[in-house]
Coordinates of C-alpha atoms in Angstrom, one line a residue:
Chain B
X1 CA -0.4 0.1 0.0
X2 CA 1.7 3.3 -1.3
X3 CA 2.6 5.2 1.3
X4 CA 0.8 8.7 1.6
X5 CA 2.9 12.2 2.3
X6 CA 0.9 15.0 4.2
X7 CA 0.4 17.5 1.0
X8 CA -1.6 14.0 -0.2
X9 CA -3.2 13.4 2.8
X10 CA -4.8 17.2 2.4
X11 CA -5.6 16.9 -0.7
X12 CA -7.5 13.5 -0.5
X13 CA -9.0 15.0 3.0
X14 CA -10.1 18.1 0.4
X15 CA -12.1 15.5 -2.1
X16 CA -13.6 13.4 0.9
X17 CA -14.8 17.0 2.3
X18 CA -16.0 18.1 -1.3
X19 CA -19.8 18.2 -1.7
X20 CA -21.5 15.4 -4.1
X21 CA -23.6 17.0 -6.6
X22 CA -24.8 13.9 -8.7
X23 CA -28.2 14.7 -7.5
X24 CA -28.3 18.1 -8.9
X25 CA -27.9 20.2 -12.2
X26 CA -24.2 21.5 -10.8
X27 CA -20.6 19.9 -11.5
X28 CA -17.9 20.8 -8.9
X29 CA -14.8 23.0 -9.9
X30 CA -13.1 23.8 -7.3
X31 CA -14.0 25.1 -3.5
X32 CA -13.9 29.3 -3.1
X33 CA -13.8 29.8 0.5
X34 CA -14.5 28.3 4.0
X35 CA -16.5 30.1 6.8
X36 CA -18.2 29.4 10.1
X37 CA -21.3 28.6 8.6
X38 CA -20.1 26.7 5.4
X39 CA -18.0 26.2 2.5
X40 CA -18.4 28.1 -1.0
X41 CA -17.6 26.4 -3.7
X42 CA -17.4 27.0 -7.8
X43 CA -19.8 24.7 -9.5
X44 CA -20.9 25.0 -12.8
X45 CA -24.7 24.5 -13.6
X46 CA -25.0 22.4 -16.5
X47 CA -28.4 23.6 -17.7
X48 CA -27.7 26.9 -18.1
X49 CA -24.4 27.2 -19.3
X50 CA -22.9 28.9 -16.8
X51 CA -21.1 29.7 -13.1
X52 CA -22.4 29.3 -9.5
X53 CA -21.1 29.7 -6.2
X54 CA -23.0 27.4 -3.8
X55 CA -23.3 27.5 -0.4
X56 CA -23.4 24.4 2.0
X57 CA -24.4 24.6 5.2
X58 CA -22.7 23.7 8.0
X59 CA -25.9 22.4 9.7
X60 CA -26.7 20.0 11.9
X61 CA -30.3 18.7 11.4
X62 CA -32.7 19.2 8.8
X63 CA -36.7 18.3 9.3
X64 CA -39.2 18.3 7.0
X65 CA -40.4 21.4 8.5
X66 CA -37.2 23.2 8.5
X67 CA -36.2 22.3 4.4
X68 CA -39.6 23.5 3.4
X69 CA -39.4 27.0 5.3
X70 CA -36.1 27.5 3.5
X71 CA -37.2 27.2 0.1
X72 CA -39.5 29.4 0.8
X73 CA -37.6 31.9 1.4
X74 CA -34.6 31.2 -0.8
X75 CA -38.5 31.8 -3.3
X76 CA -38.7 35.0 -1.2
X77 CA -35.2 35.9 -1.2
X78 CA -34.7 35.1 -5.2
X79 CA -37.1 37.7 -6.3
X80 CA -34.8 41.1 -4.3
X81 CA -34.1 42.5 -7.3
X82 CA -31.6 44.8 -7.1
X83 CA -28.0 45.9 -8.1
X84 CA -26.7 45.7 -5.0
X85 CA -27.9 42.1 -3.6
X86 CA -27.0 38.7 -5.2
X87 CA -30.0 37.1 -4.8
X88 CA -30.2 33.3 -4.4
X89 CA -31.1 31.0 -7.9
X90 CA -31.4 27.9 -6.2
X91 CA -31.5 25.9 -2.8
X92 CA -31.2 21.8 -1.9
X93 CA -30.4 19.1 -0.5
X94 CA -27.1 16.8 -0.8
X95 CA -27.1 13.2 -0.4
X96 CA -25.6 13.6 3.1
X97 CA -28.3 15.8 4.4
X98 CA -26.3 19.4 4.4
X99 CA -28.6 22.3 2.6
X100 CA -26.8 24.6 -0.5
X101 CA -28.0 27.3 -2.1
X102 CA -26.7 28.4 -5.3
X103 CA -25.9 32.1 -6.2
X104 CA -24.1 34.7 -8.7
X105 CA -20.5 34.2 -8.7
X106 CA -19.5 37.7 -8.7
X107 CA -16.2 38.5 -9.8
X108 CA -14.4 41.0 -7.3
X109 CA -13.2 41.9 -4.6
X110 CA -13.9 41.2 -0.7
X111 CA -15.4 44.8 1.5
X112 CA -11.7 43.7 3.7
X113 CA -10.0 43.5 1.1
X114 CA -10.9 46.4 -0.5
X115 CA -10.2 48.0 2.8
X116 CA -7.0 46.7 3.2
X117 CA -6.2 48.7 -0.2
X118 CA -8.3 52.0 0.5
X119 CA -7.4 54.6 2.8
X120 CA -9.5 56.9 2.3
X121 CA -12.4 56.8 4.4
X122 CA -14.6 58.5 2.5
X123 CA -14.1 56.1 -0.1
X124 CA -14.7 53.5 2.4
X125 CA -18.2 55.1 3.7
X126 CA -19.5 55.6 0.4
X127 CA -19.2 51.9 -0.4
X128 CA -20.7 51.4 3.5
X129 CA -23.1 53.3 2.3
X130 CA -24.3 51.5 -0.6
X131 CA -24.4 48.5 1.3
X132 CA -27.5 49.9 3.6
X133 CA -29.0 51.2 0.7
X134 CA -29.8 47.5 0.1
X135 CA -30.2 46.6 2.9
X136 CA -32.7 49.0 2.8
X137 CA -34.2 47.8 -0.1
X138 CA -34.3 44.1 1.5
X139 CA -35.8 45.3 4.8
X140 CA -38.1 47.0 2.6
X141 CA -38.8 43.7 1.8
X142 CA -39.5 42.1 4.9
X143 CA -35.9 40.2 4.5
X144 CA -33.3 40.4 7.2
X145 CA -29.6 39.9 6.7
X146 CA -28.5 37.6 9.7
X147 CA -25.3 37.3 8.9
X148 CA -24.2 40.2 7.5
X149 CA -19.7 41.1 7.5
X150 CA -16.8 42.7 5.7
X151 CA -16.4 38.8 3.4
X152 CA -20.2 38.6 2.8
X153 CA -19.9 41.9 0.4
X154 CA -18.3 42.1 -2.7
X155 CA -17.2 45.5 -4.9
X156 CA -17.3 43.9 -7.8
X157 CA -15.4 44.2 -11.6
X158 CA -17.5 48.2 -11.7
X159 CA -16.8 49.2 -8.7
X160 CA -20.5 47.7 -7.6
X161 CA -21.0 46.8 -4.3
X162 CA -22.6 43.6 -3.9
X163 CA -24.2 42.0 -0.6
X164 CA -24.0 38.5 -0.8
X165 CA -24.9 35.5 1.0
X166 CA -28.5 35.2 1.6
X167 CA -28.3 31.7 3.1
X168 CA -29.5 32.6 6.3
X169 CA -32.0 35.7 5.9
X170 CA -35.3 35.4 7.3
X171 CA -38.3 36.6 5.6
X172 CA -40.1 38.9 8.5
X173 CA -43.5 39.0 6.6
X174 CA -46.1 36.5 8.1
X175 CA -44.3 33.7 10.2
X176 CA -42.1 36.1 12.3
X177 CA -44.6 34.2 15.5
X178 CA -43.7 30.7 13.7
X179 CA -40.7 29.3 15.9
X180 CA -39.2 26.2 14.8
X181 CA -35.9 24.1 16.5
X182 CA -34.9 25.2 13.6
X183 CA -35.0 28.2 14.8
X184 CA -32.8 28.0 17.5
X185 CA -29.5 29.2 17.5
X186 CA -26.0 27.3 18.1
X187 CA -22.3 29.5 18.4
X188 CA -19.3 28.7 17.7
X189 CA -17.3 28.9 21.0
X190 CA -15.6 31.0 21.8
X191 CA -12.1 32.8 20.2
X192 CA -13.5 30.5 17.1
X193 CA -14.4 33.3 15.0
X194 CA -11.5 33.1 12.6
X195 CA -12.5 32.7 8.3
X196 CA -11.2 29.4 8.6
X197 CA -12.4 28.0 11.3
X198 CA -15.9 25.0 10.2
X199 CA -17.4 25.8 14.0
X200 CA -18.4 23.2 16.2
X201 CA -22.3 23.5 16.0
X202 CA -22.7 26.8 14.3
X203 CA -25.9 27.5 12.2
X204 CA -26.6 30.9 11.7
X205 CA -24.2 34.2 11.8
X206 CA -20.6 35.5 12.7
X207 CA -20.3 36.2 16.5
X208 CA -18.2 39.4 16.3
X209 CA -21.1 41.1 14.1
X210 CA -24.1 39.9 15.5
X211 CA -26.2 41.2 17.2
X212 CA -26.5 40.9 20.8
X213 CA -30.2 39.4 20.6
X214 CA -28.5 37.2 18.0
X215 CA -25.6 36.2 19.9
X216 CA -28.6 35.1 22.4
X217 CA -30.3 33.1 20.0
X218 CA -33.6 34.8 20.4
X219 CA -34.4 34.1 17.4
X220 CA -38.1 35.4 17.3
X221 CA -37.0 38.7 18.6
X222 CA -34.6 39.6 15.0
X223 CA -36.0 42.5 13.2
X224 CA -33.8 44.8 11.0
X225 CA -32.6 46.7 13.8
X226 CA -30.3 43.2 14.3
X227 CA -29.4 43.8 10.7
X228 CA -28.8 47.9 11.8
X229 CA -25.8 46.3 14.6
X230 CA -24.4 44.4 12.0
X231 CA -23.9 47.5 9.5
X232 CA -22.4 49.0 12.3
X233 CA -20.3 46.5 13.0
X234 CA -19.3 46.8 9.3
X235 CA -19.0 50.3 9.8
X236 CA -16.7 49.6 12.8
X237 CA -14.1 47.9 10.7
X238 CA -14.4 50.2 8.4
X239 CA -13.5 52.7 10.3
X240 CA -10.8 51.0 12.7
X241 CA -9.4 48.1 10.0
X242 CA -9.9 46.1 12.3
X243 CA -13.3 43.6 14.1
X244 CA -15.8 45.1 16.3
X245 CA -14.7 45.0 19.8
X246 CA -15.0 46.9 23.4
X247 CA -12.3 49.2 22.2
X248 CA -14.0 53.0 21.0
X249 CA -13.7 53.4 17.4
X250 CA -11.1 56.4 18.0
X251 CA -8.9 55.0 20.5
X252 CA -8.3 52.7 17.3
X253 CA -8.3 55.4 15.2
X254 CA -7.6 58.4 16.1
X255 CA -8.3 60.4 12.1
X256 CA -12.1 58.9 12.7
X257 CA -14.4 61.8 13.7
X258 CA -16.5 62.1 16.6
X259 CA -19.4 61.9 14.6
X260 CA -18.6 59.4 12.4
X261 CA -17.8 56.8 15.7
X262 CA -21.1 58.2 16.8
X263 CA -23.2 57.0 14.1
X264 CA -21.1 53.8 14.4
X265 CA -21.8 53.1 17.9
X266 CA -25.1 54.2 17.3
X267 CA -25.8 51.5 15.2
X268 CA -24.1 48.8 17.8
X269 CA -26.3 50.3 20.5
X270 CA -26.6 46.7 22.9
X271 CA -30.5 48.1 23.0
X272 CA -32.1 48.0 20.0
X273 CA -34.7 50.4 20.5
X274 CA -31.0 53.0 20.5
X275 CA -30.1 51.7 17.5
X276 CA -31.2 53.7 13.4
X277 CA -34.9 52.4 13.5
X278 CA -33.7 51.6 9.2
X279 CA -31.0 51.1 7.2
X280 CA -32.2 54.0 5.0
X281 CA -32.1 56.5 8.1
X282 CA -28.7 55.1 8.6
X283 CA -27.6 56.2 5.1
X284 CA -29.4 58.9 5.5
X285 CA -26.4 59.8 8.6
X286 CA -23.6 58.5 6.7
X287 CA -24.9 61.0 3.2
X288 CA -24.1 63.6 5.7
X289 CA -21.2 62.4 7.6
X290 CA -19.9 62.3 3.9
X291 CA -21.8 66.0 2.9
X292 CA -19.7 67.3 6.6
X293 CA -23.2 68.0 7.3
X294 CA -24.6 67.4 11.0
X295 CA -25.4 63.6 11.9
X296 CA -28.6 62.6 13.7
X297 CA -26.7 60.8 16.1
X298 CA -24.6 63.8 17.2
X299 CA -24.6 66.7 19.1
X300 CA -22.6 69.3 18.3
X301 CA -21.5 71.7 20.7
X302 CA -20.8 75.5 18.9
X303 CA -16.9 75.6 18.8
X304 CA -17.9 71.9 16.9
X305 CA -20.5 73.8 14.9
X306 CA -17.9 76.2 14.2
X307 CA -14.7 74.0 13.1
X308 CA -17.6 71.5 10.9
X309 CA -18.4 74.9 9.4
X310 CA -15.1 75.8 8.6
X311 CA -13.3 73.0 7.5
X312 CA -16.7 72.5 5.1
X313 CA -16.3 75.8 3.7
X314 CA -12.9 76.6 4.3
X315 CA -11.9 78.0 0.8
X316 CA -14.5 80.4 1.5
X317 CA -12.8 80.8 4.8
X318 CA -9.2 81.1 3.3
X319 CA -10.9 83.9 0.7
X320 CA -12.0 86.1 4.0
X321 CA -9.1 85.8 6.3
X322 CA -7.2 87.1 3.0
X323 CA -9.4 90.0 2.1
X324 CA -9.4 90.8 5.6
X325 CA -5.5 90.1 5.0
X326 CA -5.9 93.2 2.3
X327 CA -7.3 95.3 4.4
X328 CA -5.6 95.8 6.9
X329 CA -2.5 95.9 5.1
X330 CA -4.5 99.0 2.8
X331 CA -5.3 100.7 6.5
X332 CA -1.7 100.7 7.6
X333 CA -0.4 101.4 4.5
X334 CA -2.7 104.0 4.2
X335 CA -1.8 105.8 7.8
X336 CA 2.5 105.4 7.1
Chain E
X1 CA -4.7 -8.8 -2.5
X2 CA -1.9 -6.0 0.0
X3 CA -1.1 -7.6 3.5
X4 CA -1.7 -4.7 4.9
X5 CA -6.1 -4.6 4.1
X6 CA -5.9 -9.0 4.9
X7 CA -6.7 -8.5 8.8
X8 CA -8.6 -11.7 8.9
X9 CA -5.8 -14.2 7.0
X10 CA -6.0 -15.7 4.0
X11 CA -8.7 -16.8 4.5
X12 CA -10.8 -13.3 5.6
X13 CA -11.8 -14.8 8.7
X14 CA -12.7 -11.1 9.4
X15 CA -14.9 -10.0 6.7
X16 CA -15.3 -6.0 7.6
X17 CA -18.5 -4.5 8.3
X18 CA -19.7 -1.2 7.9
X19 CA -22.2 -1.3 10.9
X20 CA -20.6 0.0 14.1
X21 CA -17.2 -2.1 15.4
X22 CA -17.9 0.0 18.3
X23 CA -21.5 -1.8 18.9
X24 CA -20.9 -4.7 17.7
X25 CA -17.6 -4.8 20.3
X26 CA -20.8 -6.2 22.5
X27 CA -22.3 -9.0 21.2
X28 CA -22.7 -11.5 23.0
X29 CA -22.5 -13.4 19.7
X30 CA -18.4 -14.5 19.6
X31 CA -18.0 -14.1 16.0
X32 CA -20.2 -10.2 15.3
X33 CA -17.2 -9.4 18.1
X34 CA -14.0 -11.3 16.7
X35 CA -15.7 -9.0 13.1
X36 CA -15.9 -6.1 15.7
X37 CA -12.4 -6.9 16.6
X38 CA -10.8 -7.1 13.6
X39 CA -12.2 -4.0 11.7
X40 CA -11.1 -2.2 14.9
X41 CA -7.5 -3.2 14.7
X42 CA -7.4 -2.9 10.7
X43 CA -8.2 0.4 12.1
X44 CA -5.8 1.1 14.4
X45 CA -2.4 -0.9 14.9
X46 CA -0.7 1.4 12.4
X47 CA -1.1 4.6 14.1
X48 CA -1.0 2.7 17.3
X49 CA 2.1 0.8 16.5
X50 CA 4.4 4.7 15.5
X51 CA 2.9 6.0 18.8
X52 CA 4.6 3.3 20.9
X53 CA 7.5 3.6 18.4
X54 CA 7.6 7.6 19.1
X55 CA 6.1 8.7 22.2
X56 CA 7.8 5.1 24.4
X57 CA 10.8 5.4 22.5
X58 CA 10.1 1.9 21.8
X59 CA 13.4 -0.2 19.8
X60 CA 11.1 -1.9 16.4
X61 CA 10.9 -5.2 18.1
X62 CA 9.9 -4.0 21.5
X63 CA 6.6 -2.3 19.3
X64 CA 5.8 -5.0 17.4
X65 CA 5.4 -6.9 20.6
X66 CA 3.6 -4.2 22.5
X67 CA 1.0 -4.0 19.4
X68 CA 1.2 -7.5 19.1
X69 CA 0.3 -7.8 23.3
X70 CA -2.3 -4.4 23.0
X71 CA -4.4 -5.7 20.5
X72 CA -4.6 -9.3 21.7
X73 CA -5.3 -8.1 25.2
X74 CA -7.7 -6.2 24.3
X75 CA -9.4 -8.9 22.7
X76 CA -9.7 -11.4 24.7
X77 CA -10.3 -9.2 27.9
X78 CA -13.0 -7.3 25.0
X79 CA -12.0 -4.4 26.6
X80 CA -13.2 -2.2 23.2
X81 CA -16.9 -3.8 24.5
X82 CA -16.2 -0.6 27.6
X83 CA -15.6 1.7 25.8
X84 CA -18.6 4.6 27.1
X85 CA -19.3 7.3 23.7
X86 CA -20.1 9.9 25.7
X87 CA -16.6 10.5 28.0
X88 CA -14.3 10.7 25.1
X89 CA -13.9 9.2 21.4
X90 CA -13.0 6.1 20.6
X91 CA -9.6 7.5 19.2
X92 CA -8.8 9.0 23.0
X93 CA -10.6 5.9 24.5
X94 CA -7.6 3.6 22.7
X95 CA -5.5 5.1 22.7
X96 CA -5.7 5.8 26.9
X97 CA -5.9 1.6 26.7
X98 CA -2.5 2.0 25.1
X99 CA -0.9 4.3 27.1
X100 CA -2.2 1.9 30.5
X101 CA -0.6 -1.2 28.9
X102 CA 2.7 0.1 27.6
X103 CA 3.0 1.8 31.1
X104 CA 2.2 -1.8 32.7
X105 CA 4.4 -4.0 30.8
X106 CA 7.2 -1.3 31.3
X107 CA 6.5 -2.1 34.9
X108 CA 6.5 -5.6 34.7
X109 CA 10.0 -5.6 33.1
X110 CA 8.6 -6.5 29.8
X111 CA 7.2 -9.9 30.2
X112 CA 6.0 -10.3 27.4
X113 CA 8.2 -11.7 25.3
X114 CA 9.3 -11.8 22.0
X115 CA 7.5 -15.3 20.3
X116 CA 5.8 -15.5 24.3
X117 CA 1.8 -15.7 24.5
X118 CA 0.9 -13.3 22.4
X119 CA -1.6 -14.7 19.0
X120 CA 0.2 -13.5 16.2
X121 CA -2.3 -11.1 13.7
X122 CA -0.4 -10.6 10.5
X123 CA 0.2 -7.3 11.0
X124 CA 2.8 -5.1 7.8
X125 CA 5.2 -3.7 10.4
X126 CA 8.0 -3.6 7.7
X127 CA 5.5 -1.0 6.3
X128 CA 5.0 1.0 9.3
X129 CA 9.0 1.0 9.7
X130 CA 9.4 2.9 6.1
X131 CA 6.4 5.1 7.1
X132 CA 8.7 6.3 9.8
X133 CA 11.5 6.8 7.9
X134 CA 9.7 8.4 4.7
X135 CA 8.3 10.8 7.4
X136 CA 11.5 11.3 9.4
X137 CA 13.0 12.6 5.7
X138 CA 10.1 14.9 5.0
X139 CA 8.8 15.9 8.8
X140 CA 10.2 15.7 12.0
X141 CA 6.7 14.0 14.2
X142 CA 9.1 15.7 17.4
X143 CA 7.1 18.7 16.7
X144 CA 3.6 17.5 17.1
X145 CA 3.0 16.1 20.8
X146 CA 2.0 12.0 20.9
X147 CA -1.8 12.8 20.9
X148 CA -1.8 14.4 17.5
X149 CA 1.4 12.5 15.8
X150 CA -1.1 9.7 17.0
X151 CA -4.2 11.7 14.9
X152 CA -2.3 12.6 12.4
X153 CA -1.4 8.9 11.5
X154 CA -5.0 7.5 12.0
X155 CA -6.2 10.2 9.6
X156 CA -3.4 9.1 7.3
X157 CA -4.2 5.0 8.1
X158 CA -7.4 5.8 7.1
X159 CA -7.1 7.7 3.7
X160 CA -5.1 5.2 2.6
X161 CA -7.1 2.2 3.5
X162 CA -9.7 4.2 1.9
X163 CA -7.8 4.7 -1.3
X164 CA -6.8 0.5 -1.7
X165 CA -10.8 -0.1 -0.9
X166 CA -11.1 2.1 -3.7
X167 CA -9.7 0.4 -6.2
X168 CA -10.6 -3.4 -4.5
X169 CA -14.0 -1.9 -6.0
X170 CA -13.1 0.2 -9.3
X171 CA -10.8 -3.7 -10.1
X172 CA -14.3 -5.8 -9.0
X173 CA -16.9 -3.2 -10.9
X174 CA -15.1 -2.6 -14.2
X175 CA -14.0 0.3 -13.9
X176 CA -10.4 0.2 -14.0
X177 CA -9.9 2.9 -15.4
X178 CA -11.6 5.4 -13.1
X179 CA -9.2 4.1 -10.9
X180 CA -6.0 4.5 -12.7
X181 CA -7.3 8.5 -13.5
X182 CA -7.5 8.9 -10.2
X183 CA -4.3 7.6 -9.2
X184 CA -3.3 10.1 -11.4
X185 CA -4.1 12.8 -10.9
X186 CA -5.1 13.3 -7.2
X187 CA -2.3 11.0 -5.8
X188 CA 0.6 11.1 -8.6
X189 CA 3.3 12.6 -7.6
X190 CA 3.0 15.3 -10.2
X191 CA 0.7 17.7 -11.7
X192 CA -1.2 16.3 -14.8
X193 CA -4.0 18.2 -16.4
X194 CA -7.5 16.7 -17.5
X195 CA -5.9 16.7 -21.3
X196 CA -3.1 15.1 -21.2
X197 CA -4.8 12.5 -19.2
X198 CA -7.5 13.1 -22.0
X199 CA -4.9 11.3 -24.2
X200 CA -2.8 9.3 -22.1
X201 CA -6.3 6.9 -22.1
X202 CA -7.9 7.7 -24.9
X203 CA -10.8 9.7 -23.9
X204 CA -12.3 12.6 -24.4
X205 CA -12.2 15.2 -21.8
X206 CA -15.2 15.3 -20.3
X207 CA -15.4 11.6 -19.7
X208 CA -12.0 12.4 -17.9
X209 CA -14.1 14.6 -15.9
X210 CA -17.0 12.5 -15.0
X211 CA -15.4 9.3 -14.7
X212 CA -13.2 11.5 -12.0
X213 CA -15.9 13.1 -10.9
X214 CA -17.6 9.6 -9.9
X215 CA -14.5 7.8 -8.6
X216 CA -14.0 11.2 -6.1
X217 CA -17.6 10.4 -4.8
X218 CA -16.9 7.0 -4.2
X219 CA -14.0 7.5 -3.0
X220 CA -16.0 10.0 -0.1
X221 CA -18.4 7.8 0.4
X222 CA -15.7 4.7 1.5
X223 CA -14.2 7.6 3.8
X224 CA -17.8 7.8 6.0
X225 CA -18.3 3.8 5.7
X226 CA -15.0 3.6 7.4
X227 CA -15.6 6.7 10.0
X228 CA -18.8 5.4 10.6
X229 CA -17.6 1.6 11.6
X230 CA -15.4 3.0 13.9
X231 CA -17.8 5.4 16.0
X232 CA -19.9 4.0 17.8
X233 CA -22.8 6.8 17.9
X234 CA -24.2 9.0 15.6
X235 CA -22.8 11.9 17.9
X236 CA -19.3 10.6 17.5
X237 CA -19.3 9.9 14.3
X238 CA -20.8 13.5 13.3
X239 CA -17.7 14.7 15.2
X240 CA -15.5 12.9 13.4
X241 CA -16.2 13.4 10.5
X242 CA -16.0 17.3 11.0
X243 CA -12.2 16.4 12.7
X244 CA -11.2 14.4 9.7
X245 CA -13.8 16.8 6.8
X246 CA -14.4 19.6 8.3
X247 CA -17.6 19.3 7.8
X248 CA -20.9 18.7 9.7
X249 CA -22.9 15.8 8.1
X250 CA -26.8 14.7 9.2

């Protein structure tokens, strides 16, 4: 029997972990990414002759009730037509019982990769605002994402922003009161949130970007504000280059302004009633940040108002100052 | 057939079963217990031997005797039937038993002498020694804890057995080319493309793709079958699948 070196063992391990798509219209191409919620593969859609991204969820149980509900939810999510949303094309179950979702395969960079190459906070905020707009659209259609994080947001080849991975999204309308065993959240142990982790018992969410109510497993209580928290966590990352922690953004990056920090912390409020009521409201405040206008999340004192006004109208201020200096110069020179 | 898989001897006294061997080890039926034991022996003797060599710094002859003695003792006293899945994985249980056995033997001054009362199983220790030598040339096993080393060698052995089973099944089913493609593409030392394989085997590229996909699926099933055999409960099966493959299974 031939001895298998470590490299071959790793390769065979990857082969053995490949999903069995034999009962579907997809053929396996390669693994794209692996996370706590599941693994994303590139596959060929043999019927439509195109490539798709397929996420195979890491789920320990699949009841018939859950399967039906997931298919129905996938159908609703698939109807979300927005340029910032990559919807689910298809949902199914593999022979080993794992659930999979087929999504459009997007070529581009993830938001965390984009941030690594983009210094400008303004540029980052513009992308973030697009994410808020896409989420506002989804919320208006009664859909919450439940797993927003930089790794689930892509910047496409033309700079467009796309929210991915709606595989664990939830439909708020209709069955909000229906609680099933499948709705019970099981979280990875603390400290196991590395991107490469396949955490035991993980069903929904990524702890660092997850609202407190979601982390507590209060699934029936989740609404748009859970996503608002996650959006705030994404903003925290964009402002600090770090995943959310106890530290205030300004302590990690002194370039972050007080209003920007306030917007971030308001979105991430522990008490959800203190958060923005909707993604559109958050988007509007981010727009104000970009326009150097006063934001709803922060009450400025007079000095800050003046300072912001000066910062916003720097050219005008310089012009007035130059004019005044000239007048003073003429006054003194005419006296001399 | 390769002697490594022929644990039951030339007469195939111990055909493997896809049900849990750990559960079968508790059977009242002697034949069922024998089969279960053969499966466990088949799955663990090589990692156990290597572990004894590394952790207990035993020379090859002592390691052979200790491996034989451990499994013979476990079979005679039906130790594996005492396994409780609630306390630890079977792998951990077996390793702990092995440590206890070797420690006792060392304490008793190696009373288990070569050629003594030990039942000799047909185990290919030469291949195990060759592997230890090859590993030493590639990676220093001393960088791992003995427990991690045991696990790593168990994983390697699981996949080695699965590859061999795949080869046998492909040959039996008249799908020799399937295995040859798998061997060339997934086990070979050199990177080969589908198109070069198509040329070598006189097939079109789509057929190579389909054959490889089917063979990989078979490989996956065999790995899971083997895992099922050596785990006691569904929960342990899922845990081991996670550990081995990094996936959750129903």
